[in-house]
Amino acid sequence: MAEKARIAVLISGAGTNMAALVYASRIGACPYEVVLVASNDPAAPGLALAAAEGIATFACPHKGMSREAHDAAMEAAVLAAGADHIVLAGYMRILSDGFVERWAGRMLNIHPSLLPLYKGLDTHARALAAGDAFAGTSVHLVTPELDAGEVLAQVRVPIVAGDTPESLAERVKLAEHQLYPRAVAEYVGRWRDPAALLARLRTLALALPETDERESHGSPGFRVGGEKGGKFFAYFADQHHGTPHIALLVRTGSMDELMNLVESQREIYFKPAYHGASGWVGIILNRPGVDWDEVAEWLERSWRSAAPKRLTRLMDIADTF
Ligand code: GRF
């Protein structure tokens, strides 16, 4: 079993979601551990609970600090704890863009509504005022725009006659305590799961024109150009030849380019056995925070260098404008 993801949980209040995350992490083969609970409020009840559970805690009141300085203090604590993901659980602070961008793909939040409905505050009162039949909760990735990142999981909670924002909030929390640990476990586990990585890669590769998938030496490969004269432009390699990497192999422009990538960004690129000799680069996928847009660009570039002229001609013309 691969080592566990290390999550830092940021709270401002009761911390019941944090508690749910902690207890779930102690049952069976949970793919994450909570290495830090941090708060902007030293009196947050959740901090005491975390401390009693033997988890490192950190508090930094935000009063009198700029947003950036406060975020930097929180981030320093997160890094000192060796966390690789940040999980927001009732953390009542707007985060600065820089902080959010540095943790893109590695920062999650839970929001008490069925997003995209009711971003921001007073979600339950708004759901009641609208006469909705259901309230609910959503786990989403954090992006600079408030409550707008990709939704990873949701659960609905029926609204019943006589509900108040408080009674509804209480029931929604019961649902949150089930949802959040599962969604976090699934998300942090995803980047180590070869099937999930291949599925994501396959979607991108087969979205390119005239592609198909064909096995090559026991690995999934992707070709362009049709049944007969098809040429490989990508391979999926799952821990080949003694490497720990689950990787995408694509064509680079030259051996120089390959070596530059490998030397300047060892955490992302490596020179694969066999294909490396012909200038193919390995892009490591089993690491947190993979930039999938960049993966898509690599696929397209590699596709282009393998595709027949009749397919690339139009793109080349478009590029000259
Ligand atoms: C939760 O309802 C969560 O959705 C929202 O803040 C609340 C935190 O509650 N973001 P708790 O501190 O986890 O009890």
Coordinates of C-alpha atoms and ligand atoms in Angstrom, one line a residue:
M1 CA 0.0 0.0 0.0
A2 CA 1.3 3.4 -1.0
E3 CA 2.0 5.9 1.8
K4 CA -1.0 7.9 2.9
A5 CA -1.8 11.4 1.8
R6 CA -1.2 14.0 4.5
I7 CA -4.0 16.4 5.0
A8 CA -4.1 19.7 6.9
V9 CA -7.6 20.7 8.0
L10 CA -8.4 24.4 8.4
I11 CA -11.3 25.3 10.7
S12 CA -12.9 28.3 12.3
G13 CA -15.5 26.8 14.6
A14 CA -17.0 23.7 16.0
G15 CA -15.0 21.4 13.8
T16 CA -17.5 18.6 13.5
N17 CA -16.5 18.0 9.9
M18 CA -12.9 17.9 11.0
A19 CA -13.8 15.4 13.7
A20 CA -15.5 13.2 11.1
L21 CA -12.4 13.4 8.9
V22 CA -10.2 12.4 11.8
Y23 CA -12.3 9.4 12.9
A24 CA -12.7 8.1 9.4
S25 CA -8.9 8.2 9.0
R26 CA -8.6 5.9 11.9
I27 CA -10.9 3.2 10.6
G28 CA -9.5 0.6 8.2
A29 CA -7.4 1.4 5.2
C30 CA -8.1 5.1 4.9
P31 CA -5.8 6.7 2.2
Y32 CA -5.2 9.9 4.2
E33 CA -4.1 10.9 7.7
V34 CA -4.7 14.3 9.3
V35 CA -1.4 15.8 10.2
L36 CA -2.5 19.3 11.3
V37 CA -5.6 21.1 12.4
A38 CA -5.2 24.9 12.1
S39 CA -7.5 27.8 12.8
N40 CA -7.8 31.5 12.5
D41 CA -9.5 31.4 15.9
P42 CA -7.5 30.1 18.9
A43 CA -10.7 29.5 20.8
A44 CA -12.2 27.3 18.0
P45 CA -13.6 24.2 19.9
G46 CA -12.3 21.9 17.1
L47 CA -8.7 22.7 18.1
A48 CA -9.1 21.3 21.6
L49 CA -10.6 18.1 20.1
A50 CA -7.7 17.7 17.7
A51 CA -5.2 18.3 20.4
A52 CA -6.9 15.6 22.6
E53 CA -6.6 13.3 19.6
G54 CA -2.9 13.9 19.5
I55 CA -2.9 15.8 16.3
A56 CA -0.7 18.9 15.8
T57 CA -2.6 22.1 16.0
F58 CA -1.9 25.7 15.0
A59 CA -3.8 28.9 15.6
C60 CA -3.2 32.4 14.2
P61 CA -5.8 35.1 14.8
H62 CA -6.2 37.2 11.6
K63 CA -7.0 40.5 13.4
G64 CA -4.5 43.2 12.4
M65 CA -2.9 41.1 9.6
S66 CA -3.3 41.5 5.9
R67 CA -5.0 38.7 4.1
E68 CA -1.8 37.7 2.4
A69 CA 0.2 37.7 5.6
H70 CA -2.4 35.7 7.4
D71 CA -2.6 33.2 4.6
A72 CA 1.2 33.0 4.5
A73 CA 1.3 32.1 8.3
M74 CA -1.3 29.4 7.8
E75 CA 0.5 28.0 4.8
A76 CA 3.8 28.0 6.6
A77 CA 2.2 25.8 9.3
V78 CA 0.7 23.5 6.7
L79 CA 4.1 23.1 5.0
A80 CA 5.9 22.6 8.3
A81 CA 3.5 19.7 9.0
G82 CA 4.4 18.1 5.7
A83 CA 0.9 18.2 4.4
D84 CA 0.2 17.6 0.7
H85 CA -3.5 18.6 0.7
I86 CA -5.5 21.3 2.5
V87 CA -9.0 20.5 3.5
L88 CA -11.2 23.4 4.5
A89 CA -13.9 22.5 7.0
G90 CA -15.9 25.5 8.1
Y91 CA -12.9 27.8 7.6
M92 CA -14.6 31.2 7.4
R93 CA -12.0 33.1 5.5
I94 CA -11.7 34.3 1.9
L95 CA -8.3 33.1 0.7
S96 CA -5.9 35.2 -1.3
D97 CA -5.5 34.1 -5.0
G98 CA -1.8 33.3 -4.6
F99 CA -2.5 30.8 -1.8
V100 CA -5.3 29.1 -3.7
E101 CA -3.3 28.9 -6.9
R102 CA -0.3 27.3 -5.1
W103 CA -2.6 24.6 -3.9
A104 CA -4.6 24.2 -7.1
G105 CA -5.9 20.6 -7.3
R106 CA -4.8 20.0 -3.7
M107 CA -7.3 22.1 -1.7
L108 CA -10.9 21.0 -1.0
N109 CA -13.9 22.6 0.7
I110 CA -17.3 21.5 1.9
H111 CA -20.2 23.9 1.3
P112 CA -23.6 23.5 2.7
S113 CA -25.7 23.7 -0.4
L114 CA -26.3 21.9 -3.7
L115 CA -23.8 23.9 -5.7
P116 CA -24.0 25.8 -8.0
L117 CA -27.0 26.9 -5.9
Y118 CA -26.4 29.3 -3.0
K119 CA -22.7 30.1 -3.0
G120 CA -21.6 32.2 -0.1
L121 CA -23.4 32.6 3.3
D122 CA -26.9 31.8 4.6
T123 CA -27.4 28.9 2.4
H124 CA -30.1 27.2 4.4
A125 CA -32.2 30.4 4.9
R126 CA -32.0 30.9 1.1
A127 CA -33.0 27.4 0.3
L128 CA -36.0 27.7 2.7
A129 CA -37.0 31.1 1.3
A130 CA -36.9 29.7 -2.2
G131 CA -39.3 26.9 -1.2
D132 CA -36.8 24.2 -2.3
A133 CA -37.7 20.6 -1.6
F134 CA -34.1 19.7 -1.0
A135 CA -31.1 21.3 0.7
G136 CA -27.7 19.5 0.7
T137 CA -24.0 19.8 0.7
S138 CA -21.2 19.8 -1.8
V139 CA -17.5 18.9 -1.7
H140 CA -15.6 20.9 -4.3
L141 CA -12.1 21.9 -5.3
V142 CA -11.1 25.4 -4.3
T143 CA -10.4 27.9 -7.0
P144 CA -10.0 31.7 -6.7
E145 CA -13.7 32.3 -7.4
L146 CA -15.7 31.6 -4.2
D147 CA -17.5 28.2 -4.1
A148 CA -17.0 27.7 -7.9
G149 CA -14.5 24.9 -8.2
E150 CA -15.2 21.5 -9.7
V151 CA -17.8 19.7 -7.6
L152 CA -16.5 16.3 -6.5
A153 CA -19.4 14.9 -4.5
Q154 CA -22.9 16.0 -3.3
V155 CA -25.6 14.6 -1.1
R156 CA -29.2 15.9 -0.9
V157 CA -31.1 16.4 2.3
P158 CA -34.9 16.8 2.2
I159 CA -36.4 20.0 3.6
V160 CA -39.3 19.1 5.9
A161 CA -42.3 21.2 7.1
G162 CA -41.4 23.5 9.9
D163 CA -37.7 23.5 9.1
T164 CA -35.7 26.5 10.3
P165 CA -32.2 27.4 9.0
E166 CA -30.9 25.9 12.3
S167 CA -32.8 22.6 12.1
L168 CA -31.8 22.2 8.5
A169 CA -28.2 23.1 9.2
E170 CA -28.1 20.3 11.8
R171 CA -29.4 17.7 9.5
V172 CA -27.2 18.8 6.6
K173 CA -24.2 18.4 9.0
L174 CA -25.2 14.7 9.6
A175 CA -24.9 14.3 5.8
E176 CA -21.7 16.2 5.6
H177 CA -20.0 14.0 8.2
Q178 CA -20.7 11.0 5.9
L179 CA -19.8 12.7 2.7
Y180 CA -16.7 14.6 3.5
P181 CA -14.4 11.7 4.6
R182 CA -15.5 9.6 1.7
A183 CA -15.0 12.4 -0.9
V184 CA -11.6 13.3 0.5
A185 CA -10.5 9.6 0.6
E186 CA -11.6 9.1 -2.9
Y187 CA -10.0 12.3 -4.2
V188 CA -6.6 11.8 -2.5
G189 CA -6.6 8.1 -3.5
R190 CA -7.4 9.0 -7.1
W191 CA -3.9 10.2 -8.0
R192 CA -2.4 6.8 -7.0
D193 CA -5.0 4.7 -8.7
P194 CA -3.7 3.5 -12.2
A195 CA -7.3 2.8 -13.4
A196 CA -8.4 6.3 -12.6
L197 CA -5.4 7.9 -14.2
L198 CA -5.7 5.8 -17.3
A199 CA -9.4 6.6 -17.6
R200 CA -8.6 10.3 -17.5
L201 CA -5.8 10.0 -20.0
R202 CA -7.9 7.9 -22.3
T203 CA -10.6 10.6 -22.4
L204 CA -8.1 13.2 -23.5
A205 CA -6.2 11.0 -26.0
L206 CA -9.3 9.7 -27.7
A207 CA -10.8 13.2 -28.0
L208 CA -8.1 14.0 -30.6
P209 CA -9.0 13.4 -34.3
E210 CA -8.7 9.9 -35.8
T211 CA -7.3 8.2 -32.7
D212 CA -7.6 4.7 -31.4
E213 CA -6.3 2.7 -28.5
R214 CA -4.1 -0.4 -29.0
E215 CA -2.0 -2.4 -26.6
S216 CA 1.7 -2.4 -27.2
H217 CA 4.0 -4.7 -25.2
G218 CA 1.2 -5.1 -22.6
S219 CA 0.6 -1.3 -22.1
P220 CA -2.2 0.8 -23.4
G221 CA -1.1 2.9 -26.3
F222 CA -2.8 5.6 -28.4
R223 CA -2.4 5.9 -32.1
V224 CA -3.4 8.3 -34.8
G225 CA -4.0 7.8 -38.5
G226 CA -6.4 4.9 -38.7
E227 CA -6.5 1.1 -38.6
K228 CA -3.7 0.5 -41.1
G229 CA -0.9 3.1 -41.0
G230 CA -1.7 4.2 -37.5
K231 CA 1.2 5.6 -35.5
F232 CA 1.6 5.7 -31.7
F233 CA 1.6 9.1 -30.1
A234 CA 1.2 8.1 -26.4
Y235 CA 1.7 5.2 -24.0
F236 CA 0.5 4.7 -20.5
A237 CA 3.2 3.1 -18.4
D238 CA 2.3 1.7 -14.9
Q239 CA 5.5 1.3 -12.9
H240 CA 7.5 0.0 -15.7
H241 CA 11.1 -1.3 -15.4
G242 CA 11.3 -0.8 -11.7
T243 CA 10.3 2.8 -11.7
P244 CA 7.7 3.9 -9.1
H245 CA 6.0 6.1 -11.7
I246 CA 2.6 5.8 -13.3
A247 CA 3.3 7.8 -16.4
L248 CA 2.3 9.1 -19.8
L249 CA 4.9 8.7 -22.5
V250 CA 4.9 11.3 -25.3
R251 CA 7.2 12.4 -28.1
T252 CA 9.4 15.5 -27.5
G253 CA 11.1 17.5 -30.2
S254 CA 14.6 16.3 -29.5
M255 CA 16.9 14.6 -27.1
D256 CA 18.1 18.0 -25.9
E257 CA 14.5 19.0 -25.0
L258 CA 14.0 15.7 -23.2
M259 CA 17.2 16.0 -21.2
N260 CA 16.4 19.7 -20.3
L261 CA 12.9 18.7 -19.0
V262 CA 14.3 15.9 -17.0
E263 CA 17.0 17.9 -15.4
S264 CA 15.0 21.0 -14.7
Q265 CA 11.8 19.3 -13.4
R266 CA 12.6 15.9 -12.0
E267 CA 9.4 15.8 -10.0
I268 CA 7.4 15.8 -13.2
Y269 CA 9.6 14.4 -16.0
F270 CA 11.8 11.4 -16.5
K271 CA 13.5 9.5 -19.3
P272 CA 11.7 6.2 -19.8
A273 CA 13.5 3.0 -20.6
Y274 CA 13.5 2.1 -24.4
H275 CA 11.3 5.0 -25.6
G276 CA 13.6 7.5 -24.0
A277 CA 16.3 6.6 -26.5
S278 CA 14.1 8.0 -29.2
G279 CA 13.3 11.2 -27.5
W280 CA 10.1 10.2 -25.7
V281 CA 9.6 11.8 -22.2
G282 CA 7.7 10.3 -19.3
I283 CA 5.3 12.6 -17.5
I284 CA 4.7 11.4 -13.9
L285 CA 0.9 11.1 -13.2
N286 CA 0.9 9.6 -9.7
R287 CA 1.7 12.8 -7.9
P288 CA -0.7 15.3 -6.3
G289 CA -1.5 18.4 -8.3
V290 CA -1.0 17.1 -11.9
D291 CA -1.9 19.9 -14.3
W292 CA -4.2 18.1 -16.7
D293 CA -4.4 21.0 -19.1
E294 CA -0.6 20.6 -19.5
V295 CA -1.1 16.8 -20.0
A296 CA -3.7 17.6 -22.7
E297 CA -1.2 20.0 -24.4
W298 CA 1.5 17.3 -24.4
L299 CA -0.9 14.8 -25.9
E300 CA -1.9 17.2 -28.6
R301 CA 1.7 18.1 -29.4
S302 CA 2.7 14.4 -29.6
W303 CA -0.4 13.6 -31.7
R304 CA 0.6 16.4 -34.1
S305 CA 4.1 15.0 -34.6
A306 CA 2.7 11.5 -35.3
A307 CA -0.4 12.5 -37.3
P308 CA -0.4 12.3 -41.1
K309 CA -0.1 15.6 -43.1
R310 CA -3.8 15.5 -44.2
L311 CA -4.7 15.9 -40.5
T312 CA -2.2 18.5 -39.4
R313 CA -2.2 20.7 -42.5
L314 CA -5.3 22.7 -41.4
M315 CA -3.9 23.2 -37.9
D316 CA -0.6 24.4 -39.3
I317 CA -2.4 26.9 -41.4
A318 CA -4.4 28.1 -38.5
D319 CA -1.2 28.5 -36.4
T320 CA 0.3 30.9 -38.9
F321 CA -2.5 33.5 -38.2
Ligands
GRF1 C1 -20.4 23.1 7.6 O1 -21.7 23.1 7.5 C2 -19.7 23.4 6.3 O2 -20.4 23.0 5.2 C3 -19.6 24.9 6.3 O3 -19.3 25.2 7.6 C4 -19.9 24.3 8.5 C5 -18.8 23.8 9.4 O4 -19.3 23.1 10.5 N1 -18.5 25.2 5.3 P1 -18.3 22.4 11.5 O5 -17.3 23.4 12.1 O6 -17.5 21.3 10.7 O7 -19.1 21.7 12.5

